[in-house]
Amino acid sequence: MRALEEKICKEGKVYPGNVLKVGSFLNHQIDVPFMQLMGEEFHKLFQNEKITKVLTIETSGIPIACMVAQAFGVPVLFAKKNQTKNLSDDCYCTEIHSYTHGNDYQARIERQYLTAEDSVLVIDDFLANGAALVGLMDLIQQAGATCVGCGIAIEKAFQDGGKKLRDSGVRIESLARIASMDPETGIQFVQE
Amino acid sequence: MRALEEKICKEGKVYPGNVLKVGSFLNHQIDVPFMQLMGEEFHKLFQNEKITKVLTIETSGIPIACMVAQAFGVPVLFAKKNQTKNLSDDCYCTEIHSYTHGNDYQARIERQYLTAEDSVLVIDDFLANGAALVGLMDLIQQAGATCVGCGIAIEKAFQDGGKKLRDSGVRIESLARIASMDPETGIQFVQE
């Protein structure tokens, strides 16, 4: 998605340690009309699939997931990272390693909201090591639901999450795929 | 908003300790078309205000905030509860007590995304003790921005957050105001 690549180049900031900050539009401040364009792009990509639910994980995937769900006319379900009073004990649960925060956490969804009848599109803002997506697909599998694929805003294609998931047969559609990035030389995208 | 009261009665579940679960549409699974209706309702309520930004706090306020922002054509900014690599040090920061989780946490926004020129509508899913709203308004004040008011999906009007904030001169618009709730006798709304 050319508009996303341009926005990343214009507004994104690269820091040492492969950190890309896109807080101006994607994961702190949210450019809602732009999220809507991304939602429509994912709708085009997956329009031939039967989708009953959009699954994401808190927090930054939620705005995009809402726009995708709006385009498909289906609900969003987001996995929660913390056990709270508002979440029942009757959950599917998976453990995910966060490379960003350097810890492991539990991601949970209540069983009643994901069933064997569901055909699920997974949405997230970033794909790097793929740990979050693997966790979300584990939750889908526990529910006996079907995963039709994953829609990602920004894939760090120089990390191996996307390759491993595609090799295992998962359909991954990333709107921008970064081949390399560096605070000095900037961002290069994968030429497709 | 009658449709919200009906939805709460139909889908909400009351548990001891004043816990209301609305995970079927508001804060776990998200009924996106219904969030859009709520967004349009807030737009009606605040349409005479000049609004440049919608402010919320992760996580459950984000879907509603996105729909409100869509109606106004402005960005969302959400305060973050954790210090992450993706957040700069140049933040406004406030401490908030969570009655739900029984702890204190820091809420942060990057200074560059909120300025003295901003006229801010605060959006959140619940208002009970008002701690989150007070924290968000502290962040707005630190930035020298203006708060035009707060839009809340569900106010627990039997707790004192709404009264205290209104008494202090803040405009609070809640789409559903619960007068009392009980696992046995159900939910009663404030008659306005």
Coordinates of C-alpha atoms in Angstrom, one line a residue:
Chain A
M1 CA 0.0 0.0 0.0
R2 CA 1.9 2.9 -1.4
A3 CA 0.1 5.5 0.8
L4 CA 1.2 3.7 3.9
E5 CA 4.9 3.4 2.7
E6 CA 4.8 7.1 2.1
K7 CA 3.3 7.9 5.5
I8 CA 5.9 5.7 7.2
C9 CA 8.7 7.6 5.3
K10 CA 7.2 11.0 6.1
E11 CA 6.2 10.5 9.7
G12 CA 8.1 7.4 11.0
K13 CA 11.3 7.7 13.0
V14 CA 13.9 5.0 13.1
Y15 CA 15.9 4.4 16.3
P16 CA 18.7 2.1 17.1
G17 CA 17.6 -1.5 17.9
N18 CA 15.2 -1.7 14.9
V19 CA 12.7 0.5 16.7
L20 CA 10.3 2.3 14.3
K21 CA 8.1 4.9 15.9
V22 CA 4.9 5.6 14.1
G23 CA 3.1 7.2 17.1
S24 CA 1.9 10.1 15.0
F25 CA -0.7 7.9 13.2
L26 CA -0.7 4.3 14.2
N27 CA -0.1 3.4 17.8
H28 CA -0.3 6.5 20.0
Q29 CA -2.0 9.2 18.1
I30 CA -4.4 7.5 15.6
D31 CA -5.1 9.0 12.2
V32 CA -8.6 7.6 12.0
P33 CA -9.4 8.4 8.3
F34 CA -6.1 6.7 7.4
M35 CA -7.0 3.7 9.5
Q36 CA -10.2 3.6 7.5
L37 CA -8.3 3.5 4.2
M38 CA -6.2 0.6 5.6
G39 CA -9.4 -1.2 6.7
E40 CA -10.8 -0.9 3.2
E41 CA -7.5 -2.2 1.8
F42 CA -7.7 -5.3 4.0
H43 CA -11.3 -5.7 2.9
K44 CA -10.2 -5.8 -0.7
L45 CA -7.5 -8.3 0.0
F46 CA -9.8 -10.7 1.9
Q47 CA -13.2 -9.9 0.3
N48 CA -13.4 -13.5 -1.2
E49 CA -13.2 -15.0 2.3
K50 CA -16.0 -15.7 4.6
I51 CA -15.2 -13.8 7.7
T52 CA -17.3 -13.8 10.9
K53 CA -14.9 -12.1 13.3
V54 CA -11.8 -9.9 13.4
L55 CA -9.4 -10.9 16.1
T56 CA -6.6 -8.7 17.4
I57 CA -4.7 -8.2 20.7
E58 CA -4.6 -5.1 22.8
T59 CA -3.6 -2.3 22.3
S60 CA -2.4 -1.0 19.0
G61 CA -4.1 -3.4 16.8
I62 CA -7.6 -2.3 18.0
P63 CA -8.1 0.8 15.8
I64 CA -7.2 -1.0 12.6
A65 CA -9.2 -4.0 13.6
C66 CA -12.3 -1.8 14.2
M67 CA -12.0 -0.3 10.7
V68 CA -11.5 -3.7 9.1
A69 CA -14.5 -5.0 11.0
Q70 CA -16.5 -2.0 9.9
A71 CA -15.7 -2.8 6.3
F72 CA -16.8 -6.4 6.7
G73 CA -19.7 -5.7 9.0
V74 CA -18.5 -8.2 11.7
P75 CA -17.5 -7.8 15.4
V76 CA -13.9 -7.3 16.7
L77 CA -12.6 -9.5 19.4
F78 CA -9.4 -8.4 21.2
A79 CA -7.3 -10.7 23.3
K80 CA -6.5 -9.3 26.7
K81 CA -3.1 -9.2 28.2
N82 CA -4.1 -9.0 31.9
Q83 CA -6.4 -11.0 34.0
T84 CA -9.0 -8.5 35.2
K85 CA -12.2 -8.7 37.2
N86 CA -14.0 -8.0 34.0
L87 CA -12.8 -11.2 32.4
S88 CA -14.4 -14.6 33.3
D89 CA -12.3 -17.6 34.2
D90 CA -13.7 -19.5 31.2
C91 CA -11.0 -18.4 28.8
Y92 CA -8.7 -19.7 26.2
C93 CA -5.2 -18.7 27.2
T94 CA -1.8 -18.6 25.5
E95 CA 1.6 -17.4 26.5
I96 CA 3.3 -14.9 24.3
H97 CA 6.9 -13.5 24.5
S98 CA 7.2 -9.8 23.9
Y99 CA 10.4 -8.8 22.3
T100 CA 9.5 -5.2 22.7
H101 CA 9.0 -5.4 26.5
G102 CA 11.3 -8.3 27.1
N103 CA 8.8 -10.4 29.0
D104 CA 6.3 -13.2 28.7
Y105 CA 2.6 -12.5 29.1
Q106 CA -0.7 -14.4 29.0
A107 CA -3.2 -13.5 26.3
R108 CA -6.8 -14.5 26.9
I109 CA -10.2 -14.5 25.2
E110 CA -13.4 -15.7 26.8
R111 CA -14.6 -19.0 25.3
Q112 CA -18.1 -17.7 24.6
Y113 CA -16.8 -15.2 22.0
L114 CA -14.9 -17.6 19.8
T115 CA -16.4 -20.9 18.6
A116 CA -15.9 -23.6 16.0
E117 CA -18.3 -21.8 13.7
D118 CA -16.1 -18.7 13.5
S119 CA -14.0 -17.8 10.5
V120 CA -11.4 -15.4 11.7
L121 CA -9.3 -12.6 10.2
V122 CA -6.4 -11.7 12.5
I123 CA -5.3 -8.1 12.4
D124 CA -2.3 -6.4 14.0
D125 CA -0.2 -3.3 13.6
F126 CA 3.3 -4.9 13.5
L127 CA 4.7 -8.2 12.5
A128 CA 8.4 -8.9 13.4
N129 CA 9.1 -12.1 15.2
G130 CA 5.5 -13.3 14.8
A131 CA 5.1 -14.2 18.5
A132 CA 1.8 -12.3 18.9
L133 CA 0.3 -13.8 15.7
V134 CA 1.4 -17.3 16.7
G135 CA -0.4 -16.8 20.1
L136 CA -3.5 -15.5 18.4
M137 CA -3.6 -18.4 16.1
D138 CA -3.2 -20.7 19.0
L139 CA -6.3 -19.2 20.6
I140 CA -8.2 -19.7 17.3
Q141 CA -7.1 -23.3 17.2
Q142 CA -8.1 -23.9 20.9
A143 CA -11.6 -22.6 19.9
G144 CA -11.8 -24.9 16.9
A145 CA -12.3 -21.9 14.8
T146 CA -10.8 -21.2 11.3
C147 CA -8.1 -18.6 10.6
V148 CA -8.5 -17.2 7.1
G149 CA -5.3 -15.2 7.3
C150 CA -3.6 -12.3 9.0
G151 CA -3.6 -8.7 7.9
I152 CA -0.7 -6.6 9.1
A153 CA 0.0 -2.9 8.8
I154 CA 3.8 -3.0 9.0
E155 CA 5.9 -6.0 8.6
K156 CA 9.6 -5.9 9.5
A157 CA 10.5 -8.3 6.7
F158 CA 14.1 -8.4 7.9
Q159 CA 12.9 -10.4 10.9
D160 CA 11.7 -14.0 10.4
G161 CA 8.2 -14.0 11.7
G162 CA 6.5 -13.4 8.4
K163 CA 8.6 -16.1 6.6
K164 CA 8.0 -18.7 9.2
L165 CA 4.3 -18.1 9.2
R166 CA 4.0 -18.1 5.4
D167 CA 6.1 -21.3 5.3
S168 CA 3.7 -22.9 7.7
G169 CA 0.8 -22.1 5.3
V170 CA -0.7 -19.1 6.9
R171 CA -1.9 -16.3 4.5
I172 CA -0.2 -13.1 5.6
E173 CA -1.0 -9.8 3.9
S174 CA 1.2 -6.9 5.0
L175 CA 0.4 -3.4 3.7
A176 CA 4.0 -2.3 4.1
R177 CA 7.0 -4.6 4.2
I178 CA 10.3 -3.1 5.5
A179 CA 13.4 -4.7 3.9
S180 CA 15.8 -2.7 6.1
M181 CA 15.9 0.4 8.2
D182 CA 18.6 2.4 9.9
P183 CA 18.7 5.7 11.7
E184 CA 21.3 7.0 9.2
T185 CA 20.1 5.6 5.8
G186 CA 16.4 5.5 6.4
I187 CA 13.8 2.9 5.4
Q188 CA 13.8 0.6 2.4
F189 CA 10.7 -1.4 1.5
V190 CA 10.5 -4.9 -0.1
Q191 CA 9.9 -4.4 -3.8
E192 CA 7.1 -6.8 -4.8
Chain B
M1 CA -29.3 6.7 24.7
R2 CA -32.2 4.2 24.9
A3 CA -30.5 1.7 22.5
L4 CA -27.5 1.5 24.9
E5 CA -29.7 1.0 28.0
E6 CA -31.6 -1.8 26.1
K7 CA -28.3 -3.4 25.1
I8 CA -27.0 -3.3 28.6
C9 CA -30.1 -4.9 29.9
K10 CA -30.1 -7.6 27.2
E11 CA -26.4 -8.4 27.1
G12 CA -24.9 -7.1 30.3
K13 CA -24.3 -9.2 33.4
V14 CA -24.2 -7.9 36.9
Y15 CA -21.9 -9.6 39.4
P16 CA -21.3 -8.9 43.1
G17 CA -19.0 -6.0 43.9
N18 CA -20.7 -3.7 41.4
V19 CA -19.1 -5.5 38.4
L20 CA -21.0 -5.0 35.2
K21 CA -19.8 -7.2 32.3
V22 CA -20.4 -5.9 28.9
G23 CA -17.8 -7.9 27.1
S24 CA -20.2 -9.0 24.4
F25 CA -20.2 -5.5 22.8
L26 CA -18.1 -2.9 24.6
N27 CA -14.8 -4.1 26.1
H28 CA -13.8 -7.5 24.9
Q29 CA -15.9 -8.3 21.8
I30 CA -16.7 -5.0 20.1
D31 CA -20.0 -4.5 18.3
V32 CA -18.5 -2.0 15.8
P33 CA -21.8 -0.9 14.1
F34 CA -23.1 -0.1 17.6
M35 CA -19.9 1.8 18.5
Q36 CA -20.5 3.8 15.4
L37 CA -24.0 4.7 16.6
M38 CA -22.5 5.8 19.9
G39 CA -19.9 7.8 18.1
E40 CA -22.7 9.6 16.2
E41 CA -24.5 10.3 19.4
F42 CA -21.5 11.9 21.0
H43 CA -21.1 13.9 17.8
K44 CA -24.6 15.2 18.2
L45 CA -24.0 16.1 21.8
F46 CA -20.8 18.0 21.2
Q47 CA -21.4 19.3 17.6
N48 CA -21.3 22.9 18.7
E49 CA -17.9 22.6 20.3
K50 CA -14.7 23.1 18.4
I51 CA -12.8 19.8 18.8
T52 CA -9.3 19.1 17.4
K53 CA -8.6 15.8 19.2
V54 CA -10.3 12.9 21.0
L55 CA -8.4 11.7 24.0
T56 CA -8.9 8.3 25.7
I57 CA -6.8 5.8 27.7
E58 CA -6.0 2.3 26.7
T59 CA -7.7 -0.1 26.3
S60 CA -11.5 -0.2 26.2
G61 CA -12.0 3.5 25.4
I62 CA -10.2 3.2 22.1
P63 CA -13.0 1.7 19.8
I64 CA -15.5 4.3 20.9
A65 CA -12.9 7.1 20.7
C66 CA -12.1 6.0 17.1
M67 CA -15.8 6.2 16.1
V68 CA -16.2 9.6 17.8
A69 CA -13.1 10.8 16.0
Q70 CA -14.4 9.5 12.7
A71 CA -17.6 11.5 13.2
F72 CA -15.6 14.7 14.0
G73 CA -12.9 14.1 11.4
V74 CA -10.1 14.5 14.0
P75 CA -7.4 12.2 15.4
V76 CA -7.5 10.0 18.5
L77 CA -4.8 10.2 21.1
F78 CA -4.7 7.4 23.7
A79 CA -2.8 7.7 26.9
K80 CA -0.5 4.7 27.5
K81 CA -0.4 2.8 30.8
N82 CA 3.1 1.4 30.4
Q83 CA 6.5 2.9 29.6
T84 CA 7.5 1.1 26.4
K85 CA 10.4 1.4 24.0
N86 CA 8.0 2.9 21.6
L87 CA 7.2 5.9 23.8
S88 CA 9.6 8.8 24.0
D89 CA 10.8 10.2 27.4
D90 CA 9.3 13.5 26.5
C91 CA 5.9 12.8 28.0
Y92 CA 3.2 14.3 30.2
C93 CA 2.6 11.8 32.9
T94 CA 0.0 11.4 35.6
E95 CA -0.7 8.8 38.3
I96 CA -4.1 7.1 38.3
H97 CA -5.6 4.7 40.8
S98 CA -7.4 1.7 39.3
Y99 CA -10.2 0.6 41.5
T100 CA -10.8 -2.3 39.1
H101 CA -7.3 -3.7 39.4
G102 CA -6.5 -2.3 42.9
N103 CA -3.2 -0.6 41.9
D104 CA -1.8 2.7 40.8
Y105 CA -0.4 3.2 37.4
Q106 CA 1.2 6.0 35.3
A107 CA -0.6 7.3 32.3
R108 CA 1.5 9.0 29.6
I109 CA 1.2 10.9 26.4
E110 CA 4.0 12.3 24.3
R111 CA 4.1 16.1 24.5
Q112 CA 4.3 16.5 20.8
Y113 CA 0.8 15.1 20.3
L114 CA -1.0 17.5 22.7
T115 CA -0.5 21.3 22.6
A116 CA -2.0 24.5 23.9
E117 CA -3.8 24.8 20.6
D118 CA -5.8 21.6 21.1
S119 CA -9.4 21.5 22.1
V120 CA -10.0 18.1 23.5
L121 CA -13.0 15.8 23.9
V122 CA -12.3 13.0 26.4
I123 CA -14.0 9.6 25.7
D124 CA -14.1 6.5 27.9
D125 CA -16.2 3.4 28.3
F126 CA -16.9 3.7 32.0
L127 CA -17.2 6.4 34.6
A128 CA -17.3 5.2 38.3
N129 CA -14.9 6.9 40.7
G130 CA -13.7 9.2 37.9
A131 CA -10.0 8.5 38.6
A132 CA -9.2 7.9 34.9
L133 CA -11.0 11.1 33.8
V134 CA -9.2 13.2 36.4
G135 CA -5.9 11.8 35.2
L136 CA -6.7 12.5 31.6
M137 CA -7.8 16.1 32.4
D138 CA -4.5 16.5 34.3
L139 CA -2.6 15.5 31.1
I140 CA -4.7 18.1 29.1
Q141 CA -3.9 20.8 31.7
Q142 CA -0.2 20.0 31.7
A143 CA -0.3 20.5 27.9
G144 CA -2.1 23.8 28.3
A145 CA -4.9 22.4 26.1
T146 CA -8.6 22.9 26.6
C147 CA -11.0 20.2 27.6
V148 CA -14.5 20.7 26.1
G149 CA -16.0 17.9 28.0
C150 CA -16.1 14.1 28.6
G151 CA -18.2 11.6 26.7
I152 CA -18.9 8.3 28.6
A153 CA -20.6 5.2 27.5
I154 CA -21.7 3.9 30.9
E155 CA -21.8 5.9 34.1
K156 CA -22.2 4.1 37.4
A157 CA -24.1 7.1 38.8
F158 CA -24.3 5.4 42.2
Q159 CA -20.6 6.1 42.5
D160 CA -19.4 9.7 43.0
G161 CA -17.0 10.3 40.1
G162 CA -19.6 11.9 37.8
K163 CA -21.0 14.2 40.6
K164 CA -17.6 15.4 41.7
L165 CA -16.6 16.2 38.1
R166 CA -19.8 18.0 37.2
D167 CA -19.6 19.9 40.5
S168 CA -16.1 21.1 39.5
G169 CA -17.5 22.4 36.2
V170 CA -16.6 19.7 33.8
R171 CA -19.3 18.9 31.1
I172 CA -19.9 15.1 31.4
E173 CA -22.3 13.4 28.9
S174 CA -23.0 9.8 29.7
L175 CA -25.0 7.7 27.2
A176 CA -26.3 5.4 30.0
R177 CA -26.4 6.3 33.7
I178 CA -26.9 3.4 36.1
A179 CA -28.8 4.3 39.3
S180 CA -28.4 0.9 40.8
M181 CA -27.5 -2.6 39.9
D182 CA -27.7 -5.9 41.6
P183 CA -27.3 -9.6 40.5
E184 CA -30.8 -10.3 41.9
T185 CA -32.8 -7.3 41.0
G186 CA -31.0 -6.2 37.8
I187 CA -30.2 -2.8 36.5
Q188 CA -32.0 0.5 37.0
F189 CA -31.1 3.6 35.0
V190 CA -31.3 7.2 36.2
Q191 CA -34.6 8.7 34.9
E192 CA -33.6 12.1 33.3

